[in-house]
Structures are given as structure tokens and as C-alpha cells.
Amino acid sequence: MLPLLYIDPGTGSILFSIVIGLITTLYFLTKTAIIRLKVLIYKDKTKFNESKTGFVFYSEGKQYWNVFAPICNEFEKNKVKVLFYTSSEDDPVFLQNYEYISSEYIGKGNKAFARLNMLEADICLMTTPGLDVYQLKRSKKVKHYSHILHALDDATSYRLFGLDYFDSVLLSGEYQMQGIRELEDLRGINKKELCVVGCPYLDVLNEKLKKLPQKNEGFTVLIAPSWGANGILSKYGEQLLTPLVETDWNIIVRPHPQSKTTEAGMLKKLEEKYKINDNLSWDYEPENIASLSKADIMISDFSSVIFDYSFLFDKPFLYCNNEFDHRPYDSGDLKELPWKFSILKEIGRELKSTDFTDIRKIIQETCESSALKENRLKAKDTAWQNRGLAGEKTYEFLMELKKTC
């Protein structure tokens, strides 16, 4: 019979500590090795380090891919490297098989801003406004910040100080210059470089239109509002939807993407209210082209989708923004009404809450107006310049800019 092995408590405690120490050490050595391996894989995958790149593009989400796509395609075609940061894990950029555009998901909100605030690059291009106003700060290691507008809209439609601290702004039309210059003089800030490049996302949508099936549904009304207290869904809701549903026309409601986050309760209430109405449907798709193509007329407020719809399809619209509060926006500091609000009276028909009961008659009259149609075509030439060339023009501007960085 073998003698029993006896270990006194003190020795046992020491041996236990040694074993735990060895396991802990092995764990951290393994973790360190994995991290180093990931870094090596990352470097190989991206082909270059961000500190050495001239261009960084940042997209807040996949909804802005149509803005960046023509620009990325132009850089790829000319074999110029770009580091593309996105806050969407399923951003379409990851499906493009680019060789010179290296893409990376950097998280959302503060996580993304923390990464961007430490950025190293010659030029950073983004659609995000509010640089150096809130969480998104200028990095000392970025030589030039450029903003590209993601809508056919006045450049003063952002929240206060939206574009103040960018070095350049890329525009869709010359009409956007006046408001920027007026704010620069008023606030005593540096003059920005302004360049009219066109509207890349409308160039993309214009090409997609050629592949869409021909409309064969009945008469369709699209409601496409902005979000917030001034948006027509928040302000009027059932007051507007009920008389529309009663027309028996097809009604499509396409809330602003931000509404799903900030106004989820309001949307849920409205969906519940009209779930029994077969002629009303809700559209939450990332891209709006399908709903726009189905509509015979659109109802909106101050959303720039008005111009997308009107200029892409040459169709009529109603707008309801007579009580819009400009004070939270850059436009509130302007002496005159922005182009967007002044031109609406010429290319669309204003809809007041007192008109809702006569909505059928108003829609029919608006669809038949030849004067509105003629004015829409003129406004299109003003707001959407360099049609089909926005990617190329943006590339040319950024490459010229790079020579001075």
C-alpha cells in the first residue's frame, strides 16, 4: 500500500498560487499573441497605415453610400488610396472589392468620434456637420477638413454652426454660396473654399431609375417628412393621414430615418391607428428610390427630399412648413429667407392645416398645374449643376487640394 502524499496547508497555498499564476500568465500571453496577429492581418488587409494616407472619408452610415460611391469610384479608377471609415457594420463599401479604397467600421457615436478626433491625414472628407461644435473635434494631425453636402438644400439648413469650422465645402449649386459667405462675415470666422461639384447621390439615383420597372399601381401619394417638432408627422399626424386614407388612393408613409430613433413612440402609435387600412403602407427601407418612383405626388415639410423627388421625376409636391422655426438652424441668422423656402412657392403648393379637409381637390389641382412644371425645370438647373459629373469633379478638387497640404 502506497503511503499517502501529504502537503501541509502553507505549501499547498504556495503551489496553488503558482498554478494560478502560470494560468494567468499563459492567458495574457495568448491574448497578446492574438492581438498582434490581428494587427498583422489588419495591416495586410488595409495595405497601408492611416498615418501615411492622404485621404480619409468618413460616413455616418450606409444611408450616405450614394454620396460617397461616385467619389470612391473615381479614386479607385485613378488608383489613389483612400481610407474609408464608416459607422455602419453593413455599409455597402464592404461589398465593392476595391483595391485602393480600404474600408473599416469604427463604431457609432462617441466611439467613432474618439477615433476621428485622433485621426492623422492630409484631407478628411465627410457629410457630418458640426465639426468642433460638440463631440466631433478637429484633429491636430489633419491638415484639411472638407464637407460635402448630402442634399439639394441650402448650406444653412444645418443646426447652428454646422459648417463654421470646415476648411472647404463642396456644393451642388452656386446658390448655396451666398448663405455661407453671409454667416462667415456675421460670425467673423475664416473664409472656406467653396466648390460646386454637383450632387453625387442624385447622379447615382438617376442611373438606378433606368432599371426600375414602370409604375402600374393606382394613384399614389407619398408622405416623406423630416423629423423633429417641425416635421409634419409629429405636428399633424392623424390630422393629415386620416383625410388622405379616406380618398382611397394608395398612401405611402416614409418617415425620416432619424424618426425611428427619436420619435419611435409617435410612429408606433400611428402604425397601430392605421393598421386596418389596406391603402396605407409604411416604408423604412434604407433607400427611397422605390417609393419615390411609385408616387404621383409627394407631401413633405422642409425635407430636402422634396428636391430629389421633383428633379428626378419631374412630379408635383405639396409642402407644409408655414410654421417652421429657423432659430435652431444657421438659416435663423440670415437676413433673407433661404433659397429652399423661397423657391418652394414657385415649384410647389403650400399646404396648411386648414386645407386638410380639402386634400383631394388640392392634390388634383396641383397635379394639373403647367406653371409649376415649368418652374421645376428652371429650379433644377439652379440646384443640380454638373449632373452626372459629381464624382469626377470632387476627385479633381481634392487632388488639387492635396498639392497644397
Short mmCIF file of C-alpha atoms in Angstrom, two decimals:
data_model
loop_
_atom_site.label_atom_id
_atom_site.label_comp_id
_atom_site.label_asym_id
_atom_site.label_seq_id
_atom_site.Cartn_x
_atom_site.Cartn_y
_atom_site.Cartn_z
CA MET A 1 0.00 0.00 0.00
CA LEU A 2 1.46 3.32 -1.16
CA PRO A 3 1.98 5.98 1.50
CA LEU A 4 -0.44 8.92 1.29
CA LEU A 5 1.11 12.13 -0.08
CA TYR A 6 0.70 14.85 2.49
CA ILE A 7 1.11 18.56 1.70
CA ASP A 8 0.87 20.99 4.53
CA PRO A 9 -1.53 23.96 4.15
CA GLY A 10 1.27 26.50 3.68
CA THR A 11 2.92 24.56 0.86
CA GLY A 12 -0.44 23.87 -0.74
CA SER A 13 -1.27 27.55 -0.77
CA ILE A 14 2.03 28.37 -2.46
CA LEU A 15 1.57 25.67 -5.11
CA PHE A 16 -1.98 26.87 -5.77
CA SER A 17 -0.74 30.43 -6.24
CA ILE A 18 1.96 29.21 -8.64
CA VAL A 19 -0.57 27.27 -10.72
CA ILE A 20 -2.94 30.27 -10.86
CA GLY A 21 -0.01 32.49 -11.78
CA LEU A 22 1.02 30.18 -14.63
CA ILE A 23 -2.56 30.01 -15.96
CA THR A 24 -2.93 33.80 -15.77
CA THR A 25 0.42 34.34 -17.50
CA LEU A 26 -0.49 31.87 -20.22
CA TYR A 27 -3.85 33.60 -20.72
CA PHE A 28 -2.32 37.04 -21.19
CA LEU A 29 0.48 35.70 -23.41
CA THR A 30 -2.14 34.04 -25.62
CA LYS A 31 -4.29 37.19 -25.70
CA THR A 32 -1.28 39.34 -26.60
CA ALA A 33 -0.36 36.93 -29.40
CA ILE A 34 -3.92 37.09 -30.79
CA ILE A 35 -3.92 40.89 -30.71
CA ARG A 36 -0.56 41.01 -32.50
CA LEU A 37 -1.85 38.58 -35.10
CA LYS A 38 -4.93 40.74 -35.67
CA VAL A 39 -2.73 43.80 -36.12
CA LEU A 40 -0.64 41.97 -38.70
CA ILE A 41 -3.76 40.81 -40.53
CA TYR A 42 -5.23 44.31 -40.35
CA LYS A 43 -2.11 45.88 -41.80
CA ASP A 44 -2.03 43.35 -44.57
CA LYS A 45 -5.73 43.85 -45.28
CA THR A 46 -5.66 47.65 -45.39
CA LYS A 47 -2.39 47.73 -47.34
CA PHE A 48 -1.35 50.98 -45.72
CA ASN A 49 -1.32 52.76 -42.38
CA GLU A 50 -3.75 55.63 -41.80
CA SER A 51 -0.95 57.92 -40.64
CA LYS A 52 0.57 57.69 -44.13
CA THR A 53 -2.58 58.23 -46.19
CA GLY A 54 -3.53 61.49 -47.80
CA PHE A 55 -7.29 60.95 -47.84
CA VAL A 56 -9.77 59.76 -45.22
CA PHE A 57 -13.51 59.64 -45.91
CA TYR A 58 -15.95 59.28 -43.02
CA SER A 59 -19.56 58.15 -43.45
CA GLU A 60 -22.03 58.20 -40.55
CA GLY A 61 -23.89 55.26 -42.03
CA LYS A 62 -24.87 53.25 -45.06
CA GLN A 63 -27.59 55.76 -45.97
CA TYR A 64 -24.80 58.03 -47.22
CA TRP A 65 -23.18 55.48 -49.50
CA ASN A 66 -24.78 57.04 -52.59
CA VAL A 67 -22.94 60.26 -51.71
CA PHE A 68 -19.56 58.56 -51.47
CA ALA A 69 -19.94 55.90 -54.18
CA PRO A 70 -19.19 58.09 -57.23
CA ILE A 71 -16.27 59.69 -55.38
CA CYS A 72 -14.78 56.38 -54.29
CA ASN A 73 -15.20 55.00 -57.80
CA GLU A 74 -13.26 57.93 -59.20
CA PHE A 75 -10.39 57.49 -56.72
CA GLU A 76 -10.34 53.76 -57.44
CA LYS A 77 -10.27 54.36 -61.17
CA ASN A 78 -7.30 56.69 -60.79
CA LYS A 79 -5.51 54.32 -58.37
CA VAL A 80 -5.42 56.80 -55.49
CA LYS A 81 -5.54 55.35 -51.98
CA VAL A 82 -8.31 56.32 -49.58
CA LEU A 83 -9.07 55.14 -46.05
CA PHE A 84 -12.86 54.88 -45.70
CA TYR A 85 -14.25 54.95 -42.17
CA THR A 86 -17.91 54.10 -41.59
CA SER A 87 -20.29 53.81 -38.66
CA SER A 88 -22.32 51.04 -40.34
CA GLU A 89 -21.19 47.45 -39.98
CA ASP A 90 -23.11 46.58 -43.16
CA ASP A 91 -22.02 49.61 -45.18
CA PRO A 92 -22.12 48.84 -48.95
CA VAL A 93 -18.48 49.92 -49.20
CA PHE A 94 -17.50 46.48 -47.87
CA LEU A 95 -19.05 44.82 -50.94
CA GLN A 96 -17.19 46.80 -53.57
CA ASN A 97 -13.95 44.79 -53.91
CA TYR A 98 -11.89 47.94 -54.12
CA GLU A 99 -8.12 47.71 -54.35
CA TYR A 100 -7.30 51.29 -53.42
CA ILE A 101 -10.21 52.08 -51.08
CA SER A 102 -9.53 50.50 -47.69
CA SER A 103 -12.65 50.38 -45.50
CA GLU A 104 -13.13 49.97 -41.76
CA TYR A 105 -16.06 50.03 -39.34
CA ILE A 106 -15.14 52.32 -36.42
CA GLY A 107 -18.28 52.12 -34.30
CA LYS A 108 -21.04 54.64 -33.71
CA GLY A 109 -21.44 57.87 -31.75
CA ASN A 110 -18.75 58.67 -29.21
CA LYS A 111 -16.72 55.60 -30.11
CA ALA A 112 -16.46 56.78 -33.70
CA PHE A 113 -15.76 60.37 -32.67
CA ALA A 114 -12.97 59.24 -30.36
CA ARG A 115 -11.30 57.56 -33.33
CA LEU A 116 -11.83 60.53 -35.62
CA ASN A 117 -10.56 63.02 -33.05
CA MET A 118 -7.17 61.27 -33.14
CA LEU A 119 -7.07 61.00 -36.93
CA GLU A 120 -3.91 61.53 -38.98
CA ALA A 121 -4.45 62.54 -42.61
CA ASP A 122 -3.89 65.31 -45.10
CA ILE A 123 -7.57 65.62 -46.04
CA CYS A 124 -10.70 64.33 -44.31
CA LEU A 125 -13.96 64.38 -46.28
CA MET A 126 -17.29 63.87 -44.52
CA THR A 127 -21.03 64.52 -44.73
CA THR A 128 -21.23 65.01 -40.95
CA PRO A 129 -21.78 68.65 -39.87
CA GLY A 130 -20.90 70.22 -36.52
CA LEU A 131 -17.13 69.85 -36.65
CA ASP A 132 -15.56 71.32 -33.49
CA VAL A 133 -19.01 72.11 -32.07
CA TYR A 134 -19.86 69.05 -29.99
CA GLN A 135 -18.15 65.65 -29.70
CA LEU A 136 -16.57 65.68 -33.17
CA LYS A 137 -13.35 67.68 -32.82
CA ARG A 138 -10.69 68.75 -35.27
CA SER A 139 -7.62 66.57 -35.04
CA LYS A 140 -4.35 68.49 -34.90
CA LYS A 141 -2.93 65.92 -37.31
CA VAL A 142 -5.48 66.55 -40.06
CA LYS A 143 -4.43 69.36 -42.38
CA HIS A 144 -7.77 69.99 -44.09
CA TYR A 145 -11.42 69.17 -43.35
CA SER A 146 -13.85 69.16 -46.26
CA HIS A 147 -17.62 68.82 -46.03
CA ILE A 148 -19.78 67.58 -48.88
CA LEU A 149 -23.49 68.37 -48.75
CA HIS A 150 -25.72 65.30 -48.83
CA ALA A 151 -28.85 67.04 -50.05
CA LEU A 152 -30.06 69.57 -52.61
CA ASP A 153 -30.59 72.04 -49.83
CA ASP A 154 -29.34 75.35 -48.54
CA ALA A 155 -25.98 75.02 -46.85
CA THR A 156 -27.51 76.92 -43.92
CA SER A 157 -30.07 74.21 -43.14
CA TYR A 158 -27.87 72.51 -40.55
CA ARG A 159 -28.13 73.13 -36.83
CA LEU A 160 -26.25 76.19 -35.60
CA PHE A 161 -22.55 76.37 -36.57
CA GLY A 162 -22.90 73.26 -38.73
CA LEU A 163 -20.25 74.23 -41.29
CA ASP A 164 -18.36 77.00 -39.49
CA TYR A 165 -15.14 75.13 -38.81
CA PHE A 166 -14.62 73.22 -42.04
CA ASP A 167 -11.88 74.37 -44.41
CA SER A 168 -13.90 73.71 -47.54
CA VAL A 169 -17.46 72.85 -48.55
CA LEU A 170 -18.46 71.00 -51.72
CA LEU A 171 -21.74 72.26 -53.16
CA SER A 172 -24.40 71.11 -55.61
CA GLY A 173 -25.10 74.61 -56.95
CA GLU A 174 -23.80 78.17 -56.78
CA TYR A 175 -26.93 79.28 -54.94
CA GLN A 176 -25.54 77.68 -51.76
CA MET A 177 -22.56 80.04 -51.61
CA GLN A 178 -24.36 83.19 -50.52
CA GLY A 179 -25.61 81.87 -47.19
CA ILE A 180 -22.17 80.50 -46.23
CA ARG A 181 -20.46 83.80 -47.01
CA GLU A 182 -23.06 85.78 -45.09
CA LEU A 183 -22.54 83.64 -41.97
CA GLU A 184 -18.75 83.93 -42.27
CA ASP A 185 -19.00 87.72 -42.29
CA LEU A 186 -21.55 87.79 -39.49
CA ARG A 187 -19.57 85.47 -37.19
CA GLY A 188 -16.08 86.67 -38.09
CA ILE A 189 -14.83 83.19 -38.99
CA ASN A 190 -12.34 82.08 -41.65
CA LYS A 191 -13.40 82.01 -45.28
CA LYS A 192 -13.88 78.49 -46.57
CA GLU A 193 -13.01 77.18 -50.00
CA LEU A 194 -16.28 76.65 -51.85
CA CYS A 195 -16.50 74.44 -54.90
CA VAL A 196 -19.56 73.44 -56.94
CA VAL A 197 -19.13 69.74 -57.73
CA GLY A 198 -22.74 68.65 -58.20
CA CYS A 199 -24.82 66.11 -56.31
CA PRO A 200 -23.25 62.62 -56.30
CA TYR A 201 -26.17 60.77 -54.74
CA LEU A 202 -28.63 62.14 -57.30
CA ASP A 203 -26.25 61.01 -60.05
CA VAL A 204 -26.46 57.50 -58.56
CA LEU A 205 -30.24 57.57 -58.23
CA ASN A 206 -30.63 58.90 -61.75
CA GLU A 207 -28.79 55.84 -63.07
CA LYS A 208 -30.88 53.50 -60.92
CA LEU A 209 -34.08 54.97 -62.37
CA LYS A 210 -33.26 53.43 -65.72
CA LYS A 211 -33.51 49.94 -64.18
CA LEU A 212 -36.74 50.44 -62.24
CA PRO A 213 -39.96 48.81 -63.51
CA GLN A 214 -42.62 51.06 -64.95
CA LYS A 215 -45.26 52.21 -62.45
CA ASN A 216 -48.51 50.25 -62.79
CA GLU A 217 -50.26 50.86 -59.46
CA GLY A 218 -53.15 53.23 -58.94
CA PHE A 219 -52.80 56.88 -57.97
CA THR A 220 -50.24 57.09 -55.14
CA VAL A 221 -49.46 59.78 -52.57
CA LEU A 222 -46.10 59.71 -50.78
CA ILE A 223 -45.68 61.38 -47.39
CA ALA A 224 -41.96 61.97 -46.80
CA PRO A 225 -41.37 64.29 -43.83
CA SER A 226 -38.34 65.43 -41.95
CA TRP A 227 -38.07 64.64 -38.23
CA GLY A 228 -38.47 66.64 -35.05
CA ALA A 229 -41.08 69.02 -33.74
CA ASN A 230 -41.40 70.78 -37.12
CA GLY A 231 -41.95 67.55 -39.06
CA ILE A 232 -45.46 67.03 -40.40
CA LEU A 233 -45.91 63.60 -38.82
CA SER A 234 -45.01 64.95 -35.39
CA LYS A 235 -47.00 68.13 -35.80
CA TYR A 236 -50.15 66.85 -37.52
CA GLY A 237 -50.15 63.04 -37.53
CA GLU A 238 -53.74 61.75 -37.70
CA GLN A 239 -54.99 65.18 -38.71
CA LEU A 240 -53.22 64.74 -42.05
CA LEU A 241 -53.29 60.98 -42.51
CA THR A 242 -57.00 60.39 -41.92
CA PRO A 243 -58.32 62.56 -44.79
CA LEU A 244 -55.67 61.05 -47.08
CA VAL A 245 -56.67 57.49 -46.22
CA GLU A 246 -60.31 58.40 -46.86
CA THR A 247 -59.52 59.25 -50.52
CA ASP A 248 -58.95 55.51 -51.17
CA TRP A 249 -55.75 56.38 -53.03
CA ASN A 250 -52.56 54.47 -52.24
CA ILE A 251 -50.78 56.22 -49.37
CA ILE A 252 -47.10 55.54 -48.63
CA VAL A 253 -45.61 56.99 -45.44
CA ARG A 254 -41.82 57.12 -45.41
CA PRO A 255 -40.60 58.57 -42.07
CA HIS A 256 -37.19 60.19 -41.84
CA PRO A 257 -34.56 57.62 -40.68
CA GLN A 258 -33.92 59.69 -37.57
CA SER A 259 -37.57 59.36 -36.55
CA LYS A 260 -37.08 55.66 -35.84
CA THR A 261 -34.62 56.67 -33.12
CA THR A 262 -36.06 59.85 -31.66
CA GLU A 263 -39.78 59.50 -32.44
CA ALA A 264 -40.36 55.76 -32.18
CA GLY A 265 -43.37 56.20 -29.89
CA MET A 266 -45.11 58.53 -32.29
CA LEU A 267 -44.56 56.17 -35.23
CA LYS A 268 -45.79 53.16 -33.29
CA LYS A 269 -48.98 54.98 -32.35
CA LEU A 270 -49.69 55.95 -35.96
CA GLU A 271 -48.93 52.47 -37.28
CA GLU A 272 -51.35 50.99 -34.78
CA LYS A 273 -54.02 53.53 -35.70
CA TYR A 274 -53.94 52.71 -39.43
CA LYS A 275 -53.08 49.01 -39.44
CA ILE A 276 -56.60 48.18 -40.65
CA ASN A 277 -56.29 50.50 -43.68
CA ASP A 278 -55.10 48.44 -46.65
CA ASN A 279 -54.34 51.53 -48.73
CA LEU A 280 -51.72 52.88 -46.30
CA SER A 281 -48.23 51.38 -46.14
CA TRP A 282 -45.00 52.26 -44.31
CA ASP A 283 -41.58 52.40 -45.93
CA TYR A 284 -38.46 52.05 -43.77
CA GLU A 285 -36.07 50.90 -46.49
CA PRO A 286 -32.57 52.49 -46.43
CA GLU A 287 -33.05 53.84 -49.96
CA ASN A 288 -36.04 55.94 -51.01
CA ILE A 289 -35.92 55.45 -54.77
CA ALA A 290 -38.65 52.78 -54.90
CA SER A 291 -41.21 54.87 -53.02
CA LEU A 292 -40.31 58.00 -54.97
CA SER A 293 -40.84 56.21 -58.27
CA LYS A 294 -44.28 54.90 -57.25
CA ALA A 295 -45.65 58.27 -56.16
CA ASP A 296 -47.75 60.56 -58.37
CA ILE A 297 -47.41 63.39 -55.85
CA MET A 298 -45.49 63.92 -52.63
CA ILE A 299 -46.34 65.72 -49.39
CA SER A 300 -43.46 66.93 -47.26
CA ASP A 301 -42.41 69.80 -44.99
CA PHE A 302 -38.89 71.25 -45.15
CA SER A 303 -37.13 68.00 -46.04
CA SER A 304 -34.71 68.17 -48.98
CA VAL A 305 -36.33 65.01 -50.37
CA ILE A 306 -38.71 67.49 -52.00
CA PHE A 307 -35.98 68.38 -54.48
CA ASP A 308 -34.88 64.78 -55.00
CA TYR A 309 -38.42 63.85 -55.96
CA SER A 310 -39.19 66.93 -58.00
CA PHE A 311 -35.94 66.99 -60.01
CA LEU A 312 -35.54 63.25 -60.56
CA PHE A 313 -39.13 62.55 -61.61
CA ASP A 314 -40.47 65.98 -62.62
CA LYS A 315 -43.57 65.42 -60.49
CA PRO A 316 -45.58 67.80 -58.25
CA PHE A 317 -45.45 68.14 -54.48
CA LEU A 318 -47.17 69.84 -51.56
CA TYR A 319 -45.18 71.33 -48.69
CA CYS A 320 -46.34 72.15 -45.20
CA ASN A 321 -43.82 74.32 -43.33
CA ASN A 322 -45.57 77.63 -42.78
CA GLU A 323 -44.77 77.48 -39.07
CA PHE A 324 -41.12 76.46 -39.41
CA ASP A 325 -38.86 77.78 -36.63
CA HIS A 326 -35.49 78.85 -38.07
CA ARG A 327 -33.91 79.74 -34.72
CA PRO A 328 -32.13 76.42 -34.04
CA TYR A 329 -30.61 76.45 -37.55
CA ASP A 330 -27.93 78.51 -39.29
CA SER A 331 -30.65 79.93 -41.51
CA GLY A 332 -32.03 81.72 -38.45
CA ASP A 333 -29.09 84.16 -38.59
CA LEU A 334 -29.64 85.13 -42.23
CA LYS A 335 -31.19 88.41 -43.26
CA GLU A 336 -33.29 86.87 -46.01
CA LEU A 337 -35.27 83.66 -46.37
CA PRO A 338 -33.06 80.82 -47.69
CA TRP A 339 -33.41 79.73 -51.31
CA LYS A 340 -35.10 76.48 -50.33
CA PHE A 341 -38.02 78.25 -48.69
CA SER A 342 -38.39 80.98 -51.27
CA ILE A 343 -38.28 78.65 -54.29
CA LEU A 344 -40.90 76.31 -52.83
CA LYS A 345 -43.62 78.83 -53.55
CA GLU A 346 -42.72 78.72 -57.25
CA ILE A 347 -42.30 74.99 -57.78
CA GLY A 348 -44.80 73.51 -55.30
CA ARG A 349 -48.03 74.30 -53.50
CA GLU A 350 -48.20 75.19 -49.83
CA LEU A 351 -50.45 73.04 -47.71
CA LYS A 352 -51.86 74.47 -44.49
CA SER A 353 -53.52 72.50 -41.74
CA THR A 354 -56.80 74.22 -42.58
CA ASP A 355 -56.57 72.66 -46.07
CA PHE A 356 -56.51 69.04 -44.91
CA THR A 357 -60.27 68.57 -45.29
CA ASP A 358 -59.99 69.56 -48.99
CA ILE A 359 -56.89 67.45 -49.63
CA ARG A 360 -58.32 65.54 -52.62
CA LYS A 361 -59.21 68.69 -54.55
CA ILE A 362 -55.88 70.37 -53.73
CA ILE A 363 -53.87 67.37 -54.91
CA GLN A 364 -55.80 67.15 -58.19
CA GLU A 365 -55.28 70.87 -58.91
CA THR A 366 -51.57 70.65 -58.13
CA CYS A 367 -51.06 67.70 -60.47
CA GLU A 368 -52.67 69.62 -63.32
CA SER A 369 -50.60 72.83 -62.97
CA SER A 370 -48.39 73.53 -66.01
CA ALA A 371 -46.85 76.62 -64.35
CA LEU A 372 -45.44 74.55 -61.50
CA LYS A 373 -43.96 72.09 -64.00
CA GLU A 374 -42.16 74.85 -65.91
CA ASN A 375 -40.75 76.38 -62.72
CA ARG A 376 -39.49 72.99 -61.52
CA LEU A 377 -37.30 72.60 -64.57
CA LYS A 378 -35.75 76.04 -64.05
CA ALA A 379 -35.06 75.34 -60.39
CA LYS A 380 -33.42 72.03 -61.31
CA ASP A 381 -30.81 73.85 -63.40
CA THR A 382 -30.02 76.09 -60.41
CA ALA A 383 -29.77 73.46 -57.72
CA TRP A 384 -28.27 70.47 -59.54
CA GLN A 385 -25.23 71.51 -61.53
CA ASN A 386 -22.61 69.22 -63.10
CA ARG A 387 -25.22 66.48 -63.44
CA GLY A 388 -23.58 63.10 -63.82
CA LEU A 389 -20.12 64.51 -63.04
CA ALA A 390 -20.12 64.95 -59.25
CA GLY A 391 -17.68 62.10 -58.54
CA GLU A 392 -15.24 63.36 -61.12
CA LYS A 393 -15.47 67.00 -60.00
CA THR A 394 -14.98 66.04 -56.34
CA TYR A 395 -11.92 63.97 -57.23
CA GLU A 396 -10.42 66.86 -59.18
CA PHE A 397 -10.98 69.30 -56.33
CA LEU A 398 -9.48 67.02 -53.68
CA MET A 399 -6.45 66.17 -55.80
CA GLU A 400 -5.74 69.86 -56.40
CA LEU A 401 -6.18 70.48 -52.70
CA LYS A 402 -3.71 67.70 -51.87
CA LYS A 403 -0.96 69.59 -53.69
CA THR A 404 -1.14 72.35 -51.07
CA CYS A 405 -1.31 70.08 -48.00
#
